[in-house]
Short mmCIF file of C-alpha atoms and ligand atoms in Angstrom, two decimals:
data_model
loop_
_atom_site.label_atom_id
_atom_site.label_comp_id
_atom_site.label_asym_id
_atom_site.label_seq_id
_atom_site.Cartn_x
_atom_site.Cartn_y
_atom_site.Cartn_z
CA MET W 483 0.00 0.00 0.00
CA VAL W 484 1.45 3.36 -1.01
CA LEU W 485 -1.00 5.55 0.87
CA GLU W 486 -3.34 4.84 3.69
CA MET W 487 -5.56 7.48 5.27
CA LYS W 488 -7.61 6.45 8.28
CA ASN W 489 -10.44 8.34 9.97
CA ILE W 490 -9.23 11.69 8.67
CA ARG W 491 -10.88 14.69 10.26
CA LYS W 492 -10.27 18.27 9.24
CA GLN W 493 -12.06 21.49 10.05
CA PHE W 494 -11.58 25.12 9.09
CA ASP W 495 -12.53 27.33 12.02
CA GLY W 496 -15.51 25.28 13.11
CA LEU W 497 -16.51 24.09 9.65
CA GLU W 498 -16.04 20.33 9.34
CA VAL W 499 -14.68 19.71 5.87
CA LEU W 500 -13.47 16.11 6.21
CA LYS W 501 -15.51 13.85 8.47
CA ASP W 502 -13.89 10.52 9.19
CA ILE W 503 -12.48 9.77 5.76
CA SER W 504 -10.71 6.43 5.25
CA PHE W 505 -9.24 5.08 2.04
CA HIS W 506 -6.05 3.62 0.67
CA VAL W 507 -4.15 3.48 -2.59
CA ASP W 508 -2.21 0.44 -3.71
CA SER W 509 0.94 0.53 -5.76
CA GLY W 510 0.19 0.97 -9.47
CA GLU W 511 -3.41 1.87 -8.77
CA VAL W 512 -5.27 4.82 -10.26
CA VAL W 513 -7.95 6.19 -7.98
CA SER W 514 -10.36 8.89 -9.15
CA ILE W 515 -12.13 11.14 -6.70
CA ILE W 516 -15.36 12.70 -7.92
CA GLY W 517 -17.95 14.80 -6.15
CA PRO W 518 -19.64 18.18 -6.14
CA SER W 519 -17.72 21.37 -5.52
CA GLY W 520 -17.13 22.03 -1.83
CA SER W 521 -17.27 18.36 -0.88
CA GLY W 522 -13.68 18.39 0.42
CA LYS W 523 -11.77 16.79 -2.47
CA SER W 524 -9.06 19.42 -2.63
CA THR W 525 -8.72 19.47 1.13
CA LEU W 526 -8.24 15.72 1.14
CA LEU W 527 -5.40 15.96 -1.42
CA ARG W 528 -3.88 18.86 0.48
CA CYS W 529 -3.89 16.80 3.67
CA ALA W 530 -2.33 13.85 1.85
CA THR W 531 0.44 16.09 0.47
CA PHE W 532 0.99 17.84 3.83
CA LEU W 533 -0.11 21.27 2.62
CA GLU W 534 -2.78 21.10 5.33
CA THR W 535 -2.52 19.44 8.72
CA ILE W 536 -5.22 17.02 9.78
CA ASP W 537 -7.07 17.43 13.08
CA GLY W 538 -7.45 13.71 13.64
CA GLY W 539 -6.76 10.38 12.00
CA GLU W 540 -3.74 8.63 10.54
CA ILE W 541 -1.67 9.09 7.40
CA LEU W 542 0.64 6.29 6.33
CA TYR W 543 2.98 6.12 3.37
CA MET W 544 4.52 2.75 2.47
CA GLY W 545 3.09 1.42 5.71
CA GLU W 546 4.86 4.02 7.80
CA HIS W 547 3.10 6.62 9.94
CA ALA W 548 3.48 10.25 8.90
CA ALA W 549 0.74 11.24 11.32
CA HIS W 550 -1.22 9.43 13.98
CA THR W 551 -3.74 10.36 16.64
CA ASP W 552 -2.65 10.39 20.29
CA ALA W 553 -4.67 9.34 23.32
CA SER W 554 -6.29 12.78 23.61
CA GLY W 555 -7.59 12.48 20.04
CA LYS W 556 -5.21 15.06 18.55
CA ALA W 557 -3.27 14.40 15.34
CA VAL W 558 0.50 14.21 15.82
CA TYR W 559 2.94 14.45 12.93
CA VAL W 560 6.43 12.98 12.77
CA HIS W 561 9.41 15.29 13.24
CA PRO W 562 9.81 17.87 10.42
CA LYS W 563 13.02 16.17 9.27
CA GLN W 564 11.12 12.95 8.71
CA LEU W 565 8.14 14.75 7.26
CA HIS W 566 10.48 15.96 4.54
CA ARG W 567 11.01 12.34 3.54
CA PHE W 568 7.26 11.68 3.47
CA ARG W 569 6.81 14.77 1.31
CA SER W 570 9.27 13.35 -1.18
CA TYR W 571 6.96 10.37 -1.71
CA CYS W 572 4.25 12.53 -3.20
CA GLY W 573 3.87 14.84 -6.15
CA LEU W 574 0.97 17.21 -6.73
CA VAL W 575 -0.36 18.68 -9.95
CA PHE W 576 -2.46 21.78 -9.37
CA GLN W 577 -5.47 23.05 -11.24
CA GLN W 578 -3.62 26.34 -11.86
CA PHE W 579 -0.31 24.65 -12.83
CA ASN W 580 1.73 26.89 -10.52
CA LEU W 581 4.84 26.71 -12.66
CA PHE W 582 7.72 28.98 -11.68
CA PRO W 583 7.41 31.85 -14.18
CA HIS W 584 11.01 33.04 -13.79
CA TYR W 585 12.47 29.64 -14.70
CA ASN W 586 12.38 28.18 -18.18
CA VAL W 587 10.79 24.77 -18.67
CA LEU W 588 14.01 22.84 -18.17
CA LYS W 589 14.84 24.69 -14.97
CA ASN W 590 11.29 24.17 -13.67
CA LEU W 591 12.05 20.45 -13.96
CA THR W 592 15.62 20.41 -12.67
CA ASP W 593 15.73 23.01 -9.91
CA ALA W 594 14.16 20.90 -7.17
CA PRO W 595 15.95 17.66 -8.12
CA ILE W 596 19.26 19.55 -7.98
CA HIS W 597 18.68 21.76 -4.93
CA VAL W 598 16.31 19.64 -2.88
CA GLN W 599 17.39 16.10 -3.76
CA HIS W 600 21.01 17.04 -4.48
CA ARG W 601 21.15 15.09 -7.69
CA SER W 602 23.77 15.99 -10.28
CA ARG W 603 22.89 18.57 -12.91
CA GLU W 604 23.67 16.21 -15.78
CA GLU W 605 21.45 13.49 -14.38
CA ALA W 606 18.63 15.94 -13.56
CA GLU W 607 18.73 17.44 -17.04
CA GLU W 608 18.80 14.05 -18.68
CA THR W 609 15.76 12.95 -16.67
CA ALA W 610 14.01 16.23 -17.44
CA MET W 611 14.55 15.93 -21.19
CA GLU W 612 13.33 12.36 -21.13
CA LEU W 613 10.15 13.46 -19.34
CA LEU W 614 9.61 16.36 -21.73
CA ARG W 615 9.91 13.98 -24.70
CA LYS W 616 7.35 11.74 -23.07
CA MET W 617 5.02 14.72 -22.60
CA GLY W 618 5.55 15.70 -26.23
CA ILE W 619 7.11 19.08 -25.41
CA ALA W 620 10.84 18.46 -25.70
CA ASP W 621 11.04 21.41 -28.13
CA LYS W 622 9.84 23.73 -25.33
CA ALA W 623 12.73 23.03 -22.95
CA ASN W 624 14.06 26.58 -23.22
CA ALA W 625 10.69 28.34 -23.34
CA TYR W 626 9.28 30.24 -20.38
CA PRO W 627 5.88 29.26 -18.98
CA TYR W 628 4.17 32.40 -20.32
CA GLN W 629 5.08 31.30 -23.84
CA LEU W 630 3.15 28.03 -23.52
CA SER W 631 -0.50 27.16 -23.92
CA GLY W 632 -2.42 25.99 -20.87
CA GLY W 633 -2.22 22.38 -21.99
CA GLN W 634 1.52 22.63 -22.45
CA GLN W 635 1.94 24.33 -19.07
CA GLN W 636 0.01 21.56 -17.36
CA ARG W 637 2.16 18.93 -19.06
CA VAL W 638 5.25 20.76 -17.82
CA ALA W 639 3.72 20.74 -14.34
CA ILE W 640 3.19 16.99 -14.57
CA ALA W 641 6.76 16.52 -15.74
CA ARG W 642 8.03 18.73 -12.91
CA ALA W 643 6.24 16.52 -10.38
CA LEU W 644 7.54 13.34 -12.02
CA ALA W 645 11.10 14.67 -12.08
CA MET W 646 11.12 14.22 -8.30
CA ARG W 647 10.38 10.50 -8.77
CA PRO W 648 7.40 10.40 -6.42
CA GLU W 649 5.84 7.16 -5.26
CA ILE W 650 2.41 8.63 -5.84
CA LEU W 651 1.15 11.49 -7.95
CA TYR W 652 -1.92 13.56 -7.03
CA PHE W 653 -3.91 15.63 -9.49
CA ASP W 654 -6.38 18.29 -8.37
CA GLU W 655 -8.71 18.93 -11.30
CA PRO W 656 -5.81 19.04 -13.75
CA THR W 657 -7.96 20.07 -16.71
CA SER W 658 -10.45 22.42 -15.05
CA ALA W 659 -8.49 25.56 -15.93
CA LEU W 660 -8.08 24.51 -19.56
CA ASP W 661 -10.08 25.30 -22.67
CA PRO W 662 -12.03 22.20 -23.70
CA GLU W 663 -9.86 21.62 -26.78
CA LEU W 664 -6.76 21.42 -24.57
CA THR W 665 -8.00 18.93 -21.98
CA GLY W 666 -7.43 15.99 -24.32
CA GLU W 667 -3.66 16.41 -24.50
CA VAL W 668 -3.40 16.49 -20.69
CA LEU W 669 -5.72 13.52 -20.14
CA LYS W 670 -3.69 11.61 -22.73
CA VAL W 671 -0.46 11.90 -20.74
CA ILE W 672 -2.24 10.89 -17.52
CA ARG W 673 -3.66 7.87 -19.33
CA GLN W 674 -0.17 7.04 -20.57
CA LEU W 675 1.15 7.22 -17.00
CA ALA W 676 -1.67 4.90 -15.89
CA GLU W 677 -0.57 2.36 -18.49
CA GLU W 678 2.94 2.55 -17.06
CA LYS W 679 1.47 1.72 -13.65
CA MET W 680 2.21 5.06 -12.04
CA THR W 681 0.31 5.26 -8.74
CA MET W 682 -2.11 8.17 -9.04
CA VAL W 683 -5.02 9.87 -7.33
CA VAL W 684 -7.01 12.12 -9.66
CA VAL W 685 -9.69 14.57 -8.59
CA THR W 686 -11.66 15.20 -11.75
CA HIS W 687 -14.96 16.13 -13.33
CA GLU W 688 -14.07 14.28 -16.54
CA MET W 689 -16.36 11.31 -15.95
CA PRO W 690 -15.63 9.32 -19.14
CA PHE W 691 -11.93 9.68 -18.38
CA ALA W 692 -12.36 8.58 -14.74
CA ARG W 693 -14.42 5.60 -15.86
CA ALA W 694 -11.91 4.52 -18.49
CA VAL W 695 -8.67 5.03 -16.59
CA SER W 696 -9.27 4.34 -12.90
CA ASN W 697 -9.07 1.11 -11.01
CA ARG W 698 -11.27 2.61 -8.36
CA VAL W 699 -13.60 5.56 -8.04
CA ILE W 700 -14.40 7.43 -4.85
CA PHE W 701 -17.49 9.61 -4.67
CA MET W 702 -17.31 12.29 -2.00
CA ASP W 703 -20.03 14.58 -0.77
CA GLY W 704 -20.27 16.79 2.29
CA GLY W 705 -16.88 15.70 3.66
CA VAL W 706 -17.58 11.97 3.61
CA ILE W 707 -16.96 9.15 1.16
CA VAL W 708 -20.46 8.25 0.02
CA GLU W 709 -19.42 5.38 -2.18
CA GLN W 710 -16.34 3.79 -3.66
CA GLY W 711 -15.66 0.89 -5.93
CA HIS W 712 -14.81 -0.29 -9.41
CA PRO W 713 -15.62 2.41 -11.99
CA GLU W 714 -18.10 0.17 -13.78
CA ALA W 715 -19.94 -0.37 -10.52
CA VAL W 716 -19.97 3.27 -9.42
CA PHE W 717 -20.77 4.72 -12.84
CA GLY W 718 -22.86 1.85 -14.17
CA ASP W 719 -24.88 0.90 -11.14
CA PRO W 720 -24.30 3.15 -8.14
CA GLU W 721 -25.47 1.86 -4.77
CA GLN W 722 -26.29 5.23 -3.26
CA GLU W 723 -29.08 7.49 -4.37
CA ARG W 724 -26.80 10.52 -3.82
CA THR W 725 -24.25 9.12 -6.27
CA ARG W 726 -26.94 8.46 -8.83
CA GLN W 727 -28.16 12.04 -8.45
CA PHE W 728 -24.69 13.50 -8.86
CA LEU W 729 -23.85 11.40 -11.90
CA SER W 730 -27.13 12.24 -13.60
CA ASN W 731 -25.83 15.80 -13.98
CA TYR W 732 -23.11 14.46 -16.25
CA GLN W 733 -25.22 12.14 -18.36
CA ARG W 734 -27.64 12.87 -21.09
CA MET Z 454 33.60 84.78 -8.86
CA SER Z 455 34.17 83.18 -12.25
CA PHE Z 456 31.91 80.46 -13.58
CA SER Z 457 34.67 77.86 -13.30
CA THR Z 458 35.38 78.72 -9.64
CA MET Z 459 31.69 78.65 -8.96
CA PHE Z 460 31.38 75.31 -10.71
CA SER Z 461 34.34 73.72 -8.96
CA THR Z 462 33.13 74.93 -5.54
CA MET Z 463 29.77 73.40 -6.29
CA GLY Z 464 31.45 70.27 -7.61
CA VAL Z 465 32.44 69.47 -4.03
CA GLY Z 466 28.76 69.77 -3.13
CA MET Z 467 27.83 67.45 -5.95
CA LEU Z 468 30.18 64.80 -4.62
CA ARG Z 469 28.64 65.20 -1.16
CA THR Z 470 25.15 64.87 -2.61
CA CYS Z 471 26.26 61.74 -4.46
CA SER Z 472 27.72 60.25 -1.30
CA ILE Z 473 24.46 60.84 0.59
CA PHE Z 474 22.60 59.22 -2.30
CA PHE Z 475 24.77 56.12 -2.63
CA LEU Z 476 25.31 55.54 1.09
CA THR Z 477 21.58 55.86 1.72
CA LEU Z 478 20.84 53.22 -0.91
CA LEU Z 479 23.64 51.00 0.35
CA PHE Z 480 22.16 50.94 3.87
CA SER Z 481 18.44 51.38 3.30
CA LEU Z 482 17.90 48.67 0.69
CA PRO Z 483 19.08 45.82 2.97
CA LEU Z 484 17.77 47.52 6.12
CA GLY Z 485 14.35 47.68 4.47
CA MET Z 486 14.52 43.91 4.08
CA ILE Z 487 15.05 43.51 7.83
CA VAL Z 488 12.23 45.94 8.63
CA MET Z 489 9.98 43.98 6.23
CA PHE Z 490 10.77 40.71 8.02
CA LEU Z 491 10.00 42.33 11.39
CA ARG Z 492 6.78 43.77 9.98
CA ARG Z 493 5.79 40.27 8.84
CA SER Z 494 6.84 38.64 12.09
CA ARG Z 495 4.41 36.21 13.61
CA ILE Z 496 5.18 37.69 17.03
CA LYS Z 497 2.44 40.28 17.49
CA VAL Z 498 4.54 42.68 19.62
CA VAL Z 499 7.34 42.81 17.06
CA GLN Z 500 4.85 43.32 14.27
CA GLY Z 501 3.08 46.08 16.23
CA ILE Z 502 6.24 47.98 17.09
CA THR Z 503 7.39 47.79 13.48
CA LYS Z 504 4.02 49.09 12.29
CA VAL Z 505 4.34 52.10 14.60
CA PHE Z 506 7.93 52.67 13.47
CA ILE Z 507 6.91 52.65 9.80
CA ALA Z 508 3.97 54.95 10.50
CA ILE Z 509 6.25 57.47 12.21
CA MET Z 510 8.86 57.31 9.44
CA ARG Z 511 6.23 57.90 6.80
CA GLY Z 512 4.05 60.26 8.80
CA THR Z 513 6.60 62.86 9.88
CA PRO Z 514 8.80 65.11 7.71
CA LEU Z 515 12.22 63.72 6.89
CA MET Z 516 13.57 67.18 7.72
CA LEU Z 517 12.31 66.81 11.29
CA GLN Z 518 13.71 63.29 11.53
CA LEU Z 519 17.15 64.58 10.48
CA LEU Z 520 17.06 67.17 13.26
CA VAL Z 521 16.09 64.52 15.81
CA TRP Z 522 18.87 62.17 14.70
CA TYR Z 523 21.41 64.98 14.87
CA PHE Z 524 20.43 66.81 18.04
CA GLY Z 525 18.79 63.88 19.81
CA PRO Z 526 21.99 62.45 21.30
CA TYR Z 527 22.85 65.86 22.77
CA TYR Z 528 19.43 66.63 24.26
CA LEU Z 529 18.74 63.09 25.44
CA PHE Z 530 22.15 62.00 26.71
CA GLY Z 531 24.18 65.18 26.70
CA ALA Z 532 26.48 63.49 24.20
CA SER Z 533 28.87 65.55 22.11
CA ILE Z 534 27.72 65.83 18.54
CA ARG Z 535 30.94 67.22 17.09
CA GLY Z 536 31.86 65.56 13.82
CA TYR Z 537 28.63 63.62 13.86
CA ARG Z 538 26.78 65.66 11.22
CA PHE Z 539 27.36 63.43 8.19
CA THR Z 540 26.71 60.25 10.16
CA ALA Z 541 23.41 61.70 11.41
CA ILE Z 542 22.41 62.52 7.84
CA ILE Z 543 23.16 58.99 6.59
CA ILE Z 544 21.35 57.41 9.56
CA GLY Z 545 18.34 59.69 9.08
CA PHE Z 546 18.05 59.03 5.36
CA SER Z 547 18.76 55.30 5.60
CA VAL Z 548 16.27 54.63 8.38
CA ASN Z 549 13.59 56.71 6.67
CA TYR Z 550 14.06 55.09 3.28
CA ALA Z 551 14.26 51.64 4.86
CA ALA Z 552 10.68 52.13 6.08
CA TYR Z 553 9.51 52.97 2.58
CA PHE Z 554 11.44 50.10 1.01
CA ALA Z 555 10.09 47.70 3.65
CA GLU Z 556 6.55 48.49 2.60
CA ILE Z 557 7.44 48.10 -1.08
CA TYR Z 558 9.08 44.71 -0.37
CA ARG Z 559 6.08 43.63 1.67
CA GLY Z 560 3.65 44.58 -1.08
CA GLY Z 561 5.78 42.64 -3.55
CA ILE Z 562 5.99 39.53 -1.39
CA GLU Z 563 2.28 39.53 -0.66
CA SER Z 564 1.50 39.84 -4.36
CA ILE Z 565 3.16 36.49 -5.13
CA PRO Z 566 0.36 33.92 -5.59
CA VAL Z 567 0.04 31.41 -2.75
CA GLY Z 568 0.29 28.67 -5.40
CA GLN Z 569 3.99 29.47 -5.81
CA HIS Z 570 4.62 28.75 -2.13
CA GLU Z 571 2.53 25.59 -2.27
CA ALA Z 572 4.22 24.26 -5.40
CA ALA Z 573 7.59 24.84 -3.74
CA GLU Z 574 6.46 23.22 -0.50
CA VAL Z 575 5.26 20.06 -2.22
CA LEU Z 576 8.54 19.87 -4.14
CA GLY Z 577 10.34 19.84 -0.80
CA TYR Z 578 11.99 23.27 -0.88
CA SER Z 579 12.84 24.53 2.59
CA LYS Z 580 11.40 27.86 3.78
CA SER Z 581 14.59 29.72 2.97
CA GLN Z 582 15.01 28.02 -0.42
CA THR Z 583 11.44 28.93 -1.28
CA PHE Z 584 12.13 32.54 -0.39
CA LEU Z 585 15.48 32.85 -2.13
CA ARG Z 586 14.87 30.71 -5.22
CA ILE Z 587 11.17 31.16 -5.93
CA VAL Z 588 9.72 34.21 -4.20
CA LEU Z 589 12.50 36.82 -4.11
CA PRO Z 590 13.39 36.78 -7.85
CA GLN Z 591 9.74 37.37 -8.71
CA VAL Z 592 9.42 40.07 -6.06
CA VAL Z 593 12.41 41.97 -7.43
CA LYS Z 594 10.80 42.13 -10.85
CA ARG Z 595 7.45 43.24 -9.48
CA ILE Z 596 8.75 46.01 -7.21
CA MET Z 597 11.20 47.52 -9.70
CA PRO Z 598 8.87 50.36 -10.79
CA SER Z 599 8.10 51.36 -7.17
CA VAL Z 600 11.77 51.18 -6.23
CA THR Z 601 12.64 53.39 -9.20
CA ASN Z 602 10.14 56.00 -7.98
CA GLU Z 603 11.64 55.92 -4.52
CA VAL Z 604 15.22 56.23 -5.81
CA ILE Z 605 14.29 59.23 -7.94
CA THR Z 606 12.63 60.84 -4.93
CA LEU Z 607 15.85 60.22 -3.01
CA VAL Z 608 17.90 62.19 -5.54
CA LYS Z 609 15.77 65.24 -4.77
CA ASP Z 610 15.45 64.48 -1.05
CA THR Z 611 19.24 64.68 -0.59
CA SER Z 612 18.77 68.45 -0.60
CA LEU Z 613 17.10 68.11 2.82
CA ALA Z 614 20.59 67.66 4.26
CA PHE Z 615 20.77 71.46 4.21
CA THR Z 616 18.64 71.24 7.38
CA LEU Z 617 21.76 70.15 9.25
CA ALA Z 618 23.85 72.81 7.48
CA TYR Z 619 25.63 70.21 5.44
CA ASN Z 620 27.17 71.77 2.34
CA GLU Z 621 25.79 69.63 -0.44
CA VAL Z 622 24.82 71.07 -3.83
CA PHE Z 623 21.63 72.75 -2.72
CA SER Z 624 23.08 74.50 0.36
CA LEU Z 625 26.10 75.67 -1.61
CA ALA Z 626 23.91 77.01 -4.39
CA LYS Z 627 21.97 79.06 -1.85
CA GLN Z 628 25.13 80.38 -0.17
CA ILE Z 629 26.98 81.25 -3.37
CA SER Z 630 23.89 82.82 -4.87
CA ALA Z 631 23.49 85.06 -1.82
CA SER Z 632 27.13 86.09 -1.60
CA GLN Z 633 27.60 86.63 -5.35
CA THR Z 634 24.10 87.95 -6.01
CA SER Z 635 23.93 85.54 -8.93
CA PHE Z 636 21.26 83.29 -10.22
CA MET Z 637 23.79 80.97 -11.85
CA PRO Z 638 24.28 78.60 -8.85
CA PHE Z 639 20.61 77.67 -8.96
CA VAL Z 640 20.85 76.89 -12.67
CA ILE Z 641 23.92 74.71 -12.03
CA ALA Z 642 22.14 72.92 -9.16
CA GLY Z 643 19.02 72.44 -11.24
CA VAL Z 644 20.95 70.96 -14.15
CA PHE Z 645 22.84 68.71 -11.75
CA TYR Z 646 19.66 67.27 -10.19
CA PHE Z 647 18.09 66.84 -13.58
CA ILE Z 648 21.06 64.94 -14.97
CA ALA Z 649 21.32 62.83 -11.82
CA ASN Z 650 17.65 61.88 -12.11
CA TYR Z 651 18.04 61.13 -15.77
CA ALA Z 652 20.98 58.84 -15.03
CA VAL Z 653 19.00 57.05 -12.31
CA ALA Z 654 15.98 56.60 -14.58
CA PHE Z 655 18.22 55.30 -17.35
CA ALA Z 656 19.97 52.82 -15.06
CA MET Z 657 16.72 51.60 -13.54
CA GLU Z 658 15.17 51.13 -16.95
CA ARG Z 659 18.11 48.92 -17.90
CA VAL Z 660 17.59 46.85 -14.77
CA GLU Z 661 13.85 46.56 -15.45
CA LYS Z 662 14.58 45.47 -19.02
CA ALA Z 663 16.89 42.76 -17.70
CA PHE Z 664 13.84 41.19 -16.07
CA ASN Z 665 11.76 41.22 -19.23
CA TYR Z 666 12.73 37.68 -20.19
CA TYR Z 667 9.65 36.38 -18.40
CA ARG Z 668 6.19 37.55 -17.50
N1 LIG Y 438 -8.26 27.38 3.77
C1 LIG Y 438 -9.59 27.27 4.00
N2 LIG Y 438 -10.18 28.02 4.95
C2 LIG Y 438 -11.49 27.93 5.19
N3 LIG Y 438 -12.33 27.10 4.53
C3 LIG Y 438 -11.82 26.33 3.57
C4 LIG Y 438 -10.43 26.37 3.25
N4 LIG Y 438 -10.20 25.49 2.25
C5 LIG Y 438 -11.39 24.94 1.96
N5 LIG Y 438 -12.36 25.43 2.74
C6 LIG Y 438 -13.76 25.03 2.73
O1 LIG Y 438 -13.82 23.61 2.83
C7 LIG Y 438 -14.84 23.09 2.01
C8 LIG Y 438 -14.27 22.06 1.05
O2 LIG Y 438 -13.44 22.71 0.13
P1 LIG Y 438 -12.59 21.93 -0.94
O3 LIG Y 438 -11.78 20.89 -0.29
O4 LIG Y 438 -11.88 22.95 -1.76
O5 LIG Y 438 -13.75 21.24 -1.82
P2 LIG Y 438 -13.68 20.68 -3.30
O6 LIG Y 438 -12.26 20.60 -3.73
O7 LIG Y 438 -14.34 19.36 -3.23
O8 LIG Y 438 -14.47 21.65 -4.14
C9 LIG Y 438 -15.49 24.27 1.32
O9 LIG Y 438 -16.65 24.60 2.03
C10 LIG Y 438 -14.46 25.37 1.43
O10 LIG Y 438 -15.08 26.61 1.48
MG1 LIG Y 439 -11.28 21.58 -5.34
#
């Protein structure tokens, strides 16, 4: 198991956003998270990637605790030094790309490997070029983010995350900021990664994509997991009325 | 007094003006960074005191501040202020400009999208790496126009050193004009300030252009 989250609770000044969420992700698995806006999907990814701290519950990577809950019911994280190691297990692709505008594409991909992971420049650049070829944007290595289309920027962002060699890659609505004609090129590279057995968790509103690519689908609403299972089960014959309702908005 | 004597006498003043200008930048630019960090401190007391400090620096005339820096040690501690004039001027200017720069830096830092911090955090950058490698370079680009404004204001503000009877260009122009009953010193001073400002604007434009490689 790459990731295990148990009984996760999170609130923002009184507002309970995650209410006792438990799920896990196996190695090589692709898990899609769907659900209406405000249901806590982003917050869940942000807790998993340590951008937010949980109030209660447990987070385990590779079977090892990054956070657990003590006797008083409060979440306790491992020492910051160790947390750094847990961070290195996960990559995150944002809706808004968040590329570094002052670095060209190549430097966006090599800066963290060189300065955070202390890998050699040659090796980092070689890895970066390989990733850019895979993303179909090797010719953009020297371009700056502002010179790229949204779809290209998002592919750079995916490559930047992969350059750190994460164990698991999270996507938070990776195509929501893109024009419809550009979503295809981004979904294609995610699909390609799925075929290569990259472990991934994808928050998305692209239902056909989620159905085709995932091994498992999680439907969230109101801070809880309403239903999860094989995509054919969740999309084809949902158990919960709430799931059915939500999915009907996407079908015609 | 011939024009060339007049000009060479005032040349000394020009050098003094330039030294106020460059020393003020040398001290206030980094000092502003420290003030900005204190202003953004998570410790409420530190933040509060810094806020008050900035408010005073920006809310009272620089001329008055120069007088306080110069005569303060004498009135408060009875200290001798002989030979302290130039130091007082540099302290007064540097501390005052540091307050302005601090606010410019702060505005720049707070304008960087939170997504930049988050992307860096997930990639494992430390706090200081995030600041130095990701945030600061973008801040420098963004604040360049405001810094340019401030630097140009400083060129003209140097004339306030006359308050402490320091013989920079402006004070000399006044003195020579009075003693020679001539208008020429003012023309020379005016041309000097204009050229100095032009040079500053030119230099700053070059720096701004150097950051044009990204948007
Ligand atoms: N930093 C925050 N401070 C306060 N409330 C927040 C914060 N982040 C998210 N929320 C709230 O938590 C709820 C879930 O948000 P989010 O996880 O972004 O949902 P989703 O990604 O499913 O749309 C929303 O009601 C949102 O307003
Ligand atoms: Mg969201």
